[in-house]
Structures are given as structure tokens and as C-alpha cells.
Amino acid sequence: MPQGLIAKLFFSVLLVTAFIVIAMGFAARVTFNQGFLGYLSKQEEIRLKETVPLLADAYRAHGSWRFIRDDPQNWMVLMRPANLPDHPTAEDVERTALSVSDLTGTPMRFTLLDAQQRYVFGNPKTGLGAPKLPIVVDGRTVGWLRMLPFQRVIEAGDLAFQQSQHRGFFIIGVCALLLAALLTIVVARSLLGPISQLKRATDAVAIGDYTIRVHENARDELGQLAKNFNRMALVLESNEKMRREFVADVSHELRTPLAVMHAEFEVLEDGIRPIDIAAIQSLKVEATHLSKLVEDLYQLSLADIGALIYRKSEVDITELLRTTTEAFQKRLIQADITLELKLPQSPLTIDADEKRLRQLFANLLENTIRYTHAGGRLSIYCMQLEDQVAIDVMDSAPGVDDIGLERLFDRFYRGESSRNRASGGAGLGLPISRSIVEAHGGTIEARHSKLGGLWLVIRLPIGDA
């Protein structure tokens, strides 16, 4: 890919440079022909018009053109610039401001023709098509003055000039192309070097290597692209790590109840243990745990793809908290946990899914029952704060360290001191609770509780979430 881009960039710049060189040569040629030579042609026409009256006066004085044929010096006198003396010296020529036509040798390009346009004197090579003016004396055309155009005079010199110009433009063009090629290669390598590195990195990511990183030295768009790639690779690496941990945790959580059930079945099959109510209840406990785990995983998968159904209506949070805690009252007493519930006196209504919120509160109560030490406390406060409903759930020891607070909503996370499978949890309750809160447009945050345990801060918007 980089070589392909270098080749494309190289030939693109090369073609552009070649086009510019050719266009400059063509423009210089056109400008020279239409500009400078056109200017000289206009000066020649002026000189031609100025010379005709002089020849007419000379013809009137002599009565014919014989005086020029007999003495060519008379021709040179008539053709000399008007501001030069009859016998000019070098100093006279130097002092005289000659016209452009005189400086370009116009007098040597005049041709004198008689009334029948036959050659009399002057340049014999003017040819047909050259500009000419009649010489009129007393209303009668006595001759013609024709002038060889400047373009014809310089045909030979022009060819040499053109060749010189072509060689100059060719040399300049070759140098420009070589310089463009050199600069293109340097620029292409400096620009495409990071792209080549990104290509190798993306190839590595494509085969599953998420640990690769690229340099972020540049401060331009390529540098920003490198930073974005590194962030993407970091996210992919983190996601891959989470995926592996998730698969390992799911395998562990599913394998444990299945292994217990398998062992129970083997004991019953071998007759070591009789099939009685205790055996059936033991199997039922493991089956219930397995069913709960599968249901939680299903709920999380629906939440991840946005397929978890929410049927919202007006729900009284006060009444919902009261009925949910009443349902857990017996289990709280059995766990020796004291419940402190502070609710508003008046109804506090929000637009929410009652079933999902009941699941949320049940998860939080279940979390406290599983992990709070016997003789502990659970405090639940509910109040309205401006346009939000504030629900604070605080329990007593054991607490969670700072690292645990950051990972508390990760799937299958269980802190070393307070969360373990002996408590019966799989580490999915709080992740499900977070998905329910966020689906209602709210927030949930874990803090250290003043009672020594965990403090869950929930904020739900009042009205349509």
C-alpha cells in the first residue's frame, strides 16, 4: 500500500510539474509573438506612414525615381531618421533618440515600387503580402512603398532564438521535474511513514494482537489518527480481557452448581443417600441458583443490545419502596439486619417501569442480605431534590475498598473481603441494577457508607425519562 501511494503521489506531482512547465513555455511563446513582435509591427506601420510623404516630396522635386536609381545615396538620405544631420557622426547617432523602428533596422527593409508596382530600389525580398502604402503626388499614384515585416527579417534569428528558448525551457523543465520528484519522495516518505506503521498495526489488530501501539510524534492529523488508533487498541485490549474474564466467570458459575447437582445425582444413584425431601431440596437450591444465573445473564444480554423492554407509566416511588421492603422483611429479620426506611409523606410519582424498578430495589436488598454481617443495619432514604428523586441505600460492614468501588458494577466482580460465592452471589445484581437505572435516564454511584458498609446513591429524573 505505501509503495502504491508513493507512486501515485510521485506521478501526480510529476504530471502537474510537467503541465506547468509546458504551459509556461507556451505562454512565453505567445506573449513574445503577440506582445513584443506586435508592438514592433505597430512601430513599423508608423514609420511607414511617416516615410511616404518624404518620398512624395522627393518625387515632386525630381519628376521621377531615376534620382534614386542613379544615386543610391539619395535613398539612404531619405530613409535616415528625421532628427539626424545629413552626414552624421558617431557622436550624432549616440546623442539622437532613435525610434524603435530605426533601432530594429527598418530602413533596410523598405522597398520602393513604381506606379505599376515594379521594383525600383530597396530590399528586393519583401514579397507579396507585405504591408505597403501608395505614394501620391498631385492626386496621382506615382509609386508604392512596401516594407518587409519584422517577423520575416528575424525568421533565421527567430529559429535560433526559439531553439535557445527551447533548450532553456527543457533544462528548466528537467530540473523542475527532478526537484519535484526528489521533494515528492521525501514528502511521501515522511507522510506515508506513519501510514505504513498504522497499516502494520491494523494488520496486527486484525489477527487479534490488541497490545500493539504506534508512535504519536506528529502533531498533525496523522498524529491525531495515531492517538485515536492507540485509544482504539486500548479499548479492544480491555474488551478482550473483559470478554475472557466474562467467559471464565460464566464457565465457573455454571460449572459449580452443575458439579454439585451431578455429585448429588451420583450419590442418589449409588444408593449412598436416600431420595428424600432433603435431597430434593438440595437439588432444587442448586437448580434455582442455576436458573437465576441464566436469567441474569439473559437480562444483561438484552440490556447490552438495547432489547430490554420497558413499559413506563406513572409510578409512586414511595409506595413501591414500601411494598418491596415489606416483601423482604422476613429475610431481613432472619439475617439479623435492622431496616430503617425514611419515605416522604406524600406520593412521589415518576414515569417509569414499575416491574423493572421493583427488580432494582430487590437486587439492592438481596445484595445487603447476602453480604452484610449479622447484627447490621440497612438504611433507605427517599426524597425529592428539585427535578430528581434521590434514593440512598446504606448498609453496615463489611465495606468495600476504593478499588472495589470502581469495579463494583463490573460483571462477576466480587471483592475479596465481602463478596464470595459462599454468600450465594454471582456478581450480576449490581450490573443489572445499573442498566435499569440508566434505562430510566438516571445515575447510580457507589460510595463508602457512614455505617461502615456500602452506600448506593441513585438519582432518577421526575417526568418522562
Short mmCIF file of C-alpha atoms in Angstrom, two decimals:
data_model
loop_
_atom_site.label_atom_id
_atom_site.label_comp_id
_atom_site.label_asym_id
_atom_site.label_seq_id
_atom_site.Cartn_x
_atom_site.Cartn_y
_atom_site.Cartn_z
CA MET A 1 0.00 0.00 0.00
CA PRO A 2 2.66 2.63 0.89
CA GLN A 3 4.56 1.97 -2.36
CA GLY A 4 1.30 2.35 -4.27
CA LEU A 5 0.59 5.69 -2.59
CA ILE A 6 4.16 6.87 -3.19
CA ALA A 7 3.86 6.00 -6.87
CA LYS A 8 0.51 7.80 -7.16
CA LEU A 9 1.81 10.88 -5.39
CA PHE A 10 5.02 10.82 -7.42
CA PHE A 11 3.31 10.65 -10.82
CA SER A 12 0.66 13.18 -9.78
CA VAL A 13 3.26 15.79 -8.83
CA LEU A 14 5.32 14.89 -11.90
CA LEU A 15 2.38 15.41 -14.25
CA VAL A 16 1.43 18.69 -12.57
CA THR A 17 5.01 19.96 -12.83
CA ALA A 18 5.27 18.90 -16.48
CA PHE A 19 1.99 20.64 -17.26
CA ILE A 20 3.18 23.84 -15.56
CA VAL A 21 6.48 23.80 -17.47
CA ILE A 22 4.74 23.25 -20.83
CA ALA A 23 2.14 25.90 -20.04
CA MET A 24 4.85 28.41 -19.10
CA GLY A 25 6.74 27.72 -22.35
CA PHE A 26 3.61 28.11 -24.43
CA ALA A 27 2.63 31.29 -22.59
CA ALA A 28 6.11 32.76 -23.09
CA ARG A 29 5.96 31.96 -26.80
CA VAL A 30 2.51 33.51 -27.23
CA THR A 31 3.46 36.55 -25.17
CA PHE A 32 6.60 37.11 -27.22
CA ASN A 33 4.79 36.82 -30.56
CA GLN A 34 1.68 38.81 -29.68
CA GLY A 35 3.30 41.24 -27.29
CA PHE A 36 6.77 42.26 -28.33
CA LEU A 37 6.52 41.47 -32.04
CA GLY A 38 3.08 43.07 -32.17
CA TYR A 39 4.50 46.22 -30.64
CA LEU A 40 7.30 46.29 -33.21
CA SER A 41 4.78 45.85 -36.04
CA LYS A 42 2.83 48.88 -34.88
CA GLN A 43 6.03 50.94 -34.73
CA GLU A 44 6.85 49.81 -38.29
CA GLU A 45 3.45 50.94 -39.56
CA ILE A 46 4.02 54.37 -38.02
CA ARG A 47 7.47 54.58 -39.63
CA LEU A 48 5.97 53.51 -42.97
CA LYS A 49 3.35 56.28 -42.83
CA GLU A 50 5.98 58.88 -41.90
CA THR A 51 8.25 57.90 -44.80
CA VAL A 52 5.63 58.10 -47.60
CA PRO A 53 5.36 61.97 -47.52
CA LEU A 54 9.14 62.27 -47.73
CA LEU A 55 9.24 60.11 -50.86
CA ALA A 56 6.33 62.06 -52.38
CA ASP A 57 8.18 65.37 -51.88
CA ALA A 58 11.34 63.89 -53.38
CA TYR A 59 9.42 62.62 -56.44
CA ARG A 60 7.78 66.02 -56.89
CA ALA A 61 11.21 67.67 -56.82
CA HIS A 62 12.84 65.29 -59.33
CA GLY A 63 9.88 64.23 -61.50
CA SER A 64 10.76 60.52 -61.42
CA TRP A 65 12.50 57.81 -59.42
CA ARG A 66 15.63 57.93 -61.57
CA PHE A 67 17.45 60.05 -58.99
CA ILE A 68 17.37 57.07 -56.62
CA ARG A 69 18.42 54.53 -59.25
CA ASP A 70 21.32 56.73 -60.34
CA ASP A 71 22.47 57.64 -56.83
CA PRO A 72 21.58 55.10 -54.06
CA GLN A 73 22.94 57.56 -51.53
CA ASN A 74 19.76 59.59 -52.00
CA TRP A 75 17.79 56.57 -50.79
CA MET A 76 19.82 56.40 -47.61
CA VAL A 77 19.33 60.15 -47.03
CA LEU A 78 15.58 59.81 -47.40
CA MET A 79 15.47 56.78 -45.12
CA ARG A 80 17.58 58.22 -42.29
CA PRO A 81 15.83 59.34 -39.07
CA ALA A 82 14.48 62.89 -39.29
CA ASN A 83 16.48 64.17 -36.31
CA LEU A 84 19.90 63.13 -37.74
CA PRO A 85 22.04 65.56 -39.81
CA ASP A 86 22.93 64.83 -43.43
CA HIS A 87 26.36 63.49 -42.59
CA PRO A 88 26.02 62.15 -39.03
CA THR A 89 28.97 61.26 -36.88
CA ALA A 90 29.11 58.58 -34.19
CA GLU A 91 28.51 61.27 -31.59
CA ASP A 92 25.40 62.45 -33.51
CA VAL A 93 23.96 58.93 -33.55
CA GLU A 94 24.71 58.48 -29.86
CA ARG A 95 23.03 61.81 -28.97
CA THR A 96 19.96 61.18 -31.11
CA ALA A 97 16.96 59.41 -29.58
CA LEU A 98 16.22 56.85 -32.28
CA SER A 99 12.81 55.21 -32.56
CA VAL A 100 12.25 51.51 -32.04
CA SER A 101 11.78 51.08 -35.80
CA ASP A 102 15.13 52.67 -36.56
CA LEU A 103 16.80 50.57 -33.88
CA THR A 104 15.40 47.40 -35.44
CA GLY A 105 16.75 48.30 -38.91
CA THR A 106 13.50 49.37 -40.55
CA PRO A 107 15.14 51.48 -43.33
CA MET A 108 16.87 48.38 -44.68
CA ARG A 109 13.51 46.64 -45.03
CA PHE A 110 11.81 49.26 -47.30
CA THR A 111 11.13 48.52 -50.97
CA LEU A 112 10.27 51.25 -53.47
CA LEU A 113 7.93 50.30 -56.36
CA ASP A 114 6.83 52.44 -59.30
CA ALA A 115 3.23 53.18 -60.21
CA GLN A 116 2.90 49.75 -61.86
CA GLN A 117 4.35 48.13 -58.69
CA ARG A 118 7.62 47.26 -60.38
CA TYR A 119 10.78 47.14 -58.31
CA VAL A 120 12.71 50.41 -58.21
CA PHE A 121 15.04 50.24 -55.22
CA GLY A 122 15.42 48.89 -51.68
CA ASN A 123 15.02 45.43 -50.25
CA PRO A 124 14.11 43.08 -53.13
CA LYS A 125 12.78 40.34 -50.85
CA THR A 126 9.68 41.97 -49.39
CA GLY A 127 7.41 39.77 -51.45
CA LEU A 128 3.66 39.77 -51.80
CA GLY A 129 1.55 40.26 -48.72
CA ALA A 130 3.94 42.73 -47.13
CA PRO A 131 2.32 45.97 -45.91
CA LYS A 132 2.51 48.80 -48.45
CA LEU A 133 1.23 52.36 -48.92
CA PRO A 134 0.74 54.36 -52.13
CA ILE A 135 2.90 57.42 -52.87
CA VAL A 136 0.54 60.08 -54.20
CA VAL A 137 1.73 63.28 -55.90
CA ASP A 138 -0.86 65.83 -57.04
CA GLY A 139 -3.63 63.27 -56.85
CA ARG A 140 -1.75 60.69 -58.91
CA THR A 141 -0.18 57.46 -57.57
CA VAL A 142 3.44 57.56 -58.65
CA GLY A 143 4.73 54.65 -56.63
CA TRP A 144 4.37 52.31 -53.68
CA LEU A 145 6.37 51.87 -50.51
CA ARG A 146 6.45 48.32 -49.20
CA MET A 147 8.13 47.10 -46.04
CA LEU A 148 9.40 43.68 -45.10
CA PRO A 149 7.71 42.69 -41.78
CA PHE A 150 9.93 42.33 -38.77
CA GLN A 151 8.79 38.72 -38.34
CA ARG A 152 10.28 37.78 -41.73
CA VAL A 153 13.52 39.54 -41.00
CA ILE A 154 14.07 37.57 -37.87
CA GLU A 155 12.97 34.17 -39.22
CA ALA A 156 16.50 32.81 -39.13
CA GLY A 157 17.36 34.52 -35.89
CA ASP A 158 13.97 33.62 -34.54
CA LEU A 159 14.65 29.97 -35.21
CA ALA A 160 17.90 30.18 -33.28
CA PHE A 161 16.14 32.13 -30.54
CA GLN A 162 13.40 29.53 -30.38
CA GLN A 163 15.93 26.76 -30.17
CA SER A 164 17.73 28.61 -27.42
CA GLN A 165 14.46 29.15 -25.59
CA HIS A 166 13.50 25.52 -26.04
CA ARG A 167 16.82 24.38 -24.64
CA GLY A 168 16.40 26.75 -21.71
CA PHE A 169 12.88 25.58 -21.01
CA PHE A 170 13.93 21.96 -21.45
CA ILE A 171 16.74 22.36 -18.92
CA ILE A 172 14.46 24.25 -16.52
CA GLY A 173 11.73 21.66 -17.00
CA VAL A 174 14.06 18.73 -16.37
CA CYS A 175 15.45 20.43 -13.25
CA ALA A 176 11.92 21.21 -12.06
CA LEU A 177 10.82 17.62 -12.65
CA LEU A 178 13.87 16.23 -10.86
CA LEU A 179 13.35 18.62 -7.95
CA ALA A 180 9.64 17.74 -7.83
CA ALA A 181 10.46 14.04 -7.89
CA LEU A 182 13.01 14.44 -5.08
CA LEU A 183 10.65 16.51 -2.95
CA THR A 184 7.80 14.09 -3.66
CA ILE A 185 9.85 11.14 -2.46
CA VAL A 186 10.93 12.99 0.70
CA VAL A 187 7.42 14.26 1.46
CA ALA A 188 5.83 10.93 0.58
CA ARG A 189 8.10 9.03 2.91
CA SER A 190 7.57 11.49 5.75
CA LEU A 191 3.80 11.42 5.27
CA LEU A 192 3.38 7.76 4.41
CA GLY A 193 5.76 6.50 7.09
CA PRO A 194 3.11 6.86 9.82
CA ILE A 195 0.51 5.42 7.45
CA SER A 196 2.73 2.40 6.84
CA GLN A 197 3.12 1.99 10.59
CA LEU A 198 -0.65 2.25 11.03
CA LYS A 199 -1.12 -0.38 8.33
CA ARG A 200 1.16 -2.84 10.13
CA ALA A 201 -0.63 -2.06 13.38
CA THR A 202 -4.08 -2.59 11.89
CA ASP A 203 -2.89 -5.86 10.35
CA ALA A 204 -1.79 -6.95 13.82
CA VAL A 205 -5.15 -5.92 15.31
CA ALA A 206 -6.95 -7.81 12.54
CA ILE A 207 -5.32 -11.06 13.68
CA GLY A 208 -6.11 -10.40 17.35
CA ASP A 209 -3.00 -8.61 18.65
CA TYR A 210 -4.51 -5.74 20.66
CA THR A 211 -1.28 -4.90 22.53
CA ILE A 212 0.34 -3.14 19.56
CA ARG A 213 0.76 0.65 19.67
CA VAL A 214 2.01 3.26 17.20
CA HIS A 215 4.19 6.33 17.77
CA GLU A 216 2.38 9.65 18.37
CA ASN A 217 5.21 12.03 17.44
CA ALA A 218 3.39 14.09 14.79
CA ARG A 219 1.18 16.99 15.80
CA ASP A 220 -0.94 16.97 12.65
CA GLU A 221 -3.89 14.84 11.52
CA LEU A 222 -1.65 11.78 11.28
CA GLY A 223 -0.61 12.27 14.90
CA GLN A 224 -4.27 12.54 15.91
CA LEU A 225 -5.00 9.41 13.89
CA ALA A 226 -2.21 7.59 15.75
CA LYS A 227 -3.66 8.70 19.09
CA ASN A 228 -7.11 7.54 18.07
CA PHE A 229 -5.70 4.19 16.97
CA ASN A 230 -3.89 3.72 20.27
CA ARG A 231 -7.09 4.52 22.16
CA MET A 232 -8.99 2.08 19.99
CA ALA A 233 -6.38 -0.64 20.54
CA LEU A 234 -6.51 0.03 24.30
CA VAL A 235 -10.30 -0.31 24.30
CA LEU A 236 -10.10 -3.50 22.24
CA GLU A 237 -7.47 -4.91 24.57
CA SER A 238 -9.63 -4.05 27.57
CA ASN A 239 -12.73 -5.52 25.93
CA GLU A 240 -10.87 -8.68 25.02
CA LYS A 241 -9.66 -9.01 28.59
CA MET A 242 -13.19 -8.45 29.90
CA ARG A 243 -14.55 -10.97 27.40
CA ARG A 244 -12.11 -13.63 28.54
CA GLU A 245 -12.82 -12.90 32.17
CA PHE A 246 -16.54 -12.97 31.46
CA VAL A 247 -16.32 -16.33 29.71
CA ALA A 248 -14.19 -17.70 32.54
CA ASP A 249 -16.60 -16.37 35.19
CA VAL A 250 -19.67 -17.69 33.39
CA SER A 251 -17.99 -21.08 32.99
CA HIS A 252 -17.12 -21.12 36.68
CA GLU A 253 -20.57 -20.03 37.81
CA LEU A 254 -22.30 -22.59 35.61
CA ARG A 255 -19.86 -25.39 36.38
CA THR A 256 -20.20 -25.13 40.16
CA PRO A 257 -23.97 -25.77 40.52
CA LEU A 258 -23.82 -28.38 37.76
CA ALA A 259 -20.97 -30.18 39.56
CA VAL A 260 -22.96 -30.14 42.83
CA MET A 261 -26.06 -31.45 41.07
CA HIS A 262 -24.01 -34.12 39.32
CA ALA A 263 -22.49 -35.22 42.62
CA GLU A 264 -25.95 -35.33 44.25
CA PHE A 265 -27.28 -37.46 41.40
CA GLU A 266 -24.33 -39.87 41.69
CA VAL A 267 -24.90 -40.24 45.45
CA LEU A 268 -28.58 -40.91 44.89
CA GLU A 269 -27.86 -43.27 42.01
CA ASP A 270 -25.36 -45.29 44.07
CA GLY A 271 -27.84 -45.52 46.95
CA ILE A 272 -25.49 -43.84 49.36
CA ARG A 273 -28.14 -41.23 50.06
CA PRO A 274 -31.83 -41.97 50.02
CA ILE A 275 -34.18 -39.98 47.81
CA ASP A 276 -35.96 -37.88 50.39
CA ILE A 277 -37.19 -34.32 50.85
CA ALA A 278 -33.74 -33.08 51.94
CA ALA A 279 -32.09 -34.45 48.81
CA ILE A 280 -34.77 -32.94 46.58
CA GLN A 281 -34.49 -29.58 48.32
CA SER A 282 -30.71 -29.62 47.90
CA LEU A 283 -31.09 -30.24 44.19
CA LYS A 284 -33.78 -27.55 44.00
CA VAL A 285 -31.47 -24.99 45.60
CA GLU A 286 -28.76 -25.63 43.02
CA ALA A 287 -31.28 -25.63 40.16
CA THR A 288 -32.72 -22.33 41.44
CA HIS A 289 -29.27 -20.80 41.62
CA LEU A 290 -28.51 -22.02 38.10
CA SER A 291 -31.82 -20.70 36.81
CA LYS A 292 -31.24 -17.32 38.47
CA LEU A 293 -27.76 -17.08 36.94
CA VAL A 294 -29.04 -17.88 33.45
CA GLU A 295 -31.88 -15.35 33.83
CA ASP A 296 -29.46 -12.64 34.97
CA LEU A 297 -27.19 -13.31 32.01
CA TYR A 298 -30.19 -13.13 29.72
CA GLN A 299 -31.26 -9.81 31.22
CA LEU A 300 -27.75 -8.37 30.80
CA SER A 301 -27.55 -9.51 27.19
CA LEU A 302 -30.89 -7.83 26.44
CA ALA A 303 -29.67 -4.64 28.11
CA ASP A 304 -26.46 -4.68 26.07
CA ILE A 305 -28.28 -4.84 22.74
CA GLY A 306 -30.99 -2.42 23.84
CA ALA A 307 -33.70 -5.07 23.62
CA LEU A 308 -34.77 -4.95 27.27
CA ILE A 309 -38.43 -3.95 27.21
CA TYR A 310 -39.60 -1.09 29.43
CA ARG A 311 -43.29 -0.30 29.79
CA LYS A 312 -43.40 3.05 31.52
CA SER A 313 -46.26 4.59 33.39
CA GLU A 314 -46.78 6.80 36.43
CA VAL A 315 -45.24 5.01 39.42
CA ASP A 316 -45.31 6.10 43.05
CA ILE A 317 -41.74 5.50 44.25
CA THR A 318 -42.81 5.83 47.89
CA GLU A 319 -45.35 3.03 47.65
CA LEU A 320 -43.04 0.87 45.53
CA LEU A 321 -40.22 1.08 48.08
CA ARG A 322 -42.63 0.32 50.92
CA THR A 323 -44.10 -2.82 49.32
CA THR A 324 -40.69 -4.11 48.17
CA THR A 325 -39.11 -3.79 51.62
CA GLU A 326 -42.16 -5.44 53.20
CA ALA A 327 -41.61 -8.44 50.93
CA PHE A 328 -38.03 -8.73 52.25
CA GLN A 329 -38.88 -8.06 55.88
CA LYS A 330 -38.88 -11.73 56.91
CA ARG A 331 -35.49 -12.40 55.30
CA LEU A 332 -34.00 -9.25 56.87
CA ILE A 333 -35.13 -10.48 60.29
CA GLN A 334 -33.63 -13.91 59.62
CA ALA A 335 -30.33 -12.27 58.63
CA ASP A 336 -30.46 -10.15 61.82
CA ILE A 337 -30.39 -6.86 59.86
CA THR A 338 -32.29 -3.84 61.13
CA LEU A 339 -34.14 -1.85 58.46
CA GLU A 340 -34.53 1.92 58.66
CA LEU A 341 -36.88 3.25 55.97
CA LYS A 342 -37.49 7.00 55.56
CA LEU A 343 -40.04 7.92 52.88
CA PRO A 344 -41.89 11.15 52.00
CA GLN A 345 -45.35 11.58 53.49
CA SER A 346 -46.91 12.41 50.13
CA PRO A 347 -46.73 10.28 46.97
CA LEU A 348 -43.66 10.80 44.77
CA THR A 349 -44.58 9.95 41.20
CA ILE A 350 -42.22 9.42 38.26
CA ASP A 351 -42.59 7.99 34.76
CA ALA A 352 -41.01 4.54 34.95
CA ASP A 353 -41.41 0.79 34.52
CA GLU A 354 -42.74 -0.49 37.85
CA LYS A 355 -41.59 -4.06 37.24
CA ARG A 356 -38.01 -3.01 36.47
CA LEU A 357 -37.79 -0.64 39.44
CA ARG A 358 -39.07 -3.39 41.72
CA GLN A 359 -36.32 -5.61 40.29
CA LEU A 360 -33.81 -2.83 41.01
CA PHE A 361 -34.82 -2.45 44.64
CA ALA A 362 -34.99 -6.24 45.10
CA ASN A 363 -31.42 -6.55 43.78
CA LEU A 364 -30.19 -3.94 46.26
CA LEU A 365 -31.98 -5.61 49.20
CA GLU A 366 -30.70 -9.00 48.10
CA ASN A 367 -27.18 -7.58 47.95
CA THR A 368 -27.45 -6.35 51.56
CA ILE A 369 -28.86 -9.62 52.88
CA ARG A 370 -26.07 -11.62 51.24
CA TYR A 371 -23.10 -9.53 52.31
CA THR A 372 -23.97 -7.58 55.47
CA HIS A 373 -22.83 -9.14 58.72
CA ALA A 374 -25.41 -10.30 61.23
CA GLY A 375 -26.50 -7.57 63.61
CA GLY A 376 -26.01 -4.95 60.90
CA ARG A 377 -28.20 -2.13 59.67
CA LEU A 378 -29.80 -1.11 56.40
CA SER A 379 -30.96 2.47 55.87
CA ILE A 380 -33.05 3.54 52.87
CA TYR A 381 -33.84 7.24 52.32
CA CYS A 382 -36.05 8.64 49.60
CA MET A 383 -36.73 12.33 48.89
CA GLN A 384 -37.23 14.82 46.08
CA LEU A 385 -34.32 17.04 45.03
CA GLU A 386 -35.55 19.65 42.53
CA ASP A 387 -36.38 17.66 39.37
CA GLN A 388 -34.96 14.35 40.64
CA VAL A 389 -35.85 11.59 43.05
CA ALA A 390 -32.95 10.81 45.40
CA ILE A 391 -32.75 7.27 46.78
CA ASP A 392 -29.87 6.41 49.13
CA VAL A 393 -29.26 2.82 50.24
CA MET A 394 -26.65 2.41 53.02
CA ASP A 395 -25.70 -0.74 54.90
CA SER A 396 -23.18 -1.62 57.59
CA ALA A 397 -19.97 -3.64 57.49
CA PRO A 398 -18.27 -5.17 55.66
CA GLY A 399 -17.23 -2.29 53.42
CA VAL A 400 -15.56 -2.15 50.02
CA ASP A 401 -12.13 -0.63 49.34
CA ASP A 402 -11.53 2.15 46.81
CA ILE A 403 -10.57 -0.25 44.02
CA GLY A 404 -13.68 -2.29 44.73
CA LEU A 405 -15.89 0.79 44.46
CA GLU A 406 -14.58 1.44 40.95
CA ARG A 407 -15.24 -2.15 39.85
CA LEU A 408 -18.41 -2.81 41.82
CA PHE A 409 -20.62 -2.61 38.73
CA ASP A 410 -18.40 -4.94 36.67
CA ARG A 411 -19.95 -8.29 35.89
CA PHE A 412 -18.98 -11.15 38.20
CA TYR A 413 -16.85 -8.83 40.32
CA ARG A 414 -16.70 -9.86 43.98
CA GLY A 415 -14.36 -8.18 46.43
CA GLU A 416 -12.04 -10.41 48.40
CA SER A 417 -13.35 -9.42 51.82
CA SER A 418 -17.05 -9.10 51.26
CA ARG A 419 -18.07 -10.90 48.11
CA ASN A 420 -17.62 -14.62 47.57
CA ARG A 421 -19.67 -17.47 46.28
CA ALA A 422 -20.36 -18.70 49.81
CA SER A 423 -22.72 -15.74 50.07
CA GLY A 424 -24.61 -17.02 47.08
CA GLY A 425 -23.96 -14.13 44.68
CA ALA A 426 -22.62 -14.31 41.18
CA GLY A 427 -21.75 -10.61 40.88
CA LEU A 428 -24.53 -9.75 38.40
CA GLY A 429 -27.05 -7.96 40.60
CA LEU A 430 -25.41 -4.53 40.58
CA PRO A 431 -24.61 -4.55 36.82
CA ILE A 432 -28.28 -5.31 36.15
CA SER A 433 -29.29 -2.55 38.58
CA ARG A 434 -27.10 -0.05 36.76
CA SER A 435 -28.64 -0.95 33.38
CA ILE A 436 -32.14 -0.43 34.84
CA VAL A 437 -31.24 2.97 36.33
CA GLU A 438 -29.57 4.17 33.14
CA ALA A 439 -32.54 3.00 31.06
CA HIS A 440 -34.67 5.39 33.13
CA GLY A 441 -32.28 8.28 32.46
CA GLY A 442 -30.82 8.17 35.97
CA THR A 443 -27.50 7.53 37.63
CA ILE A 444 -26.22 5.13 40.27
CA GLU A 445 -22.97 5.57 42.18
CA ALA A 446 -21.18 3.53 44.85
CA ARG A 447 -19.60 5.24 47.87
CA HIS A 448 -18.33 4.37 51.31
CA SER A 449 -21.25 4.17 53.74
CA LYS A 450 -21.27 6.13 57.01
CA LEU A 451 -22.48 2.87 58.60
CA GLY A 452 -19.26 1.09 57.57
CA GLY A 453 -20.59 -0.72 54.52
CA LEU A 454 -21.73 0.27 51.05
CA TRP A 455 -23.64 3.41 50.06
CA LEU A 456 -25.51 3.31 46.74
CA VAL A 457 -26.62 6.74 45.52
CA ILE A 458 -29.47 6.62 43.00
CA ARG A 459 -30.90 9.60 41.14
CA LEU A 460 -33.98 9.24 38.90
CA PRO A 461 -35.50 12.08 36.88
CA ILE A 462 -39.07 13.17 37.58
CA GLY A 463 -41.25 13.02 34.49
CA ASP A 464 -40.55 11.36 31.16
CA ALA A 465 -37.02 9.90 31.12
#
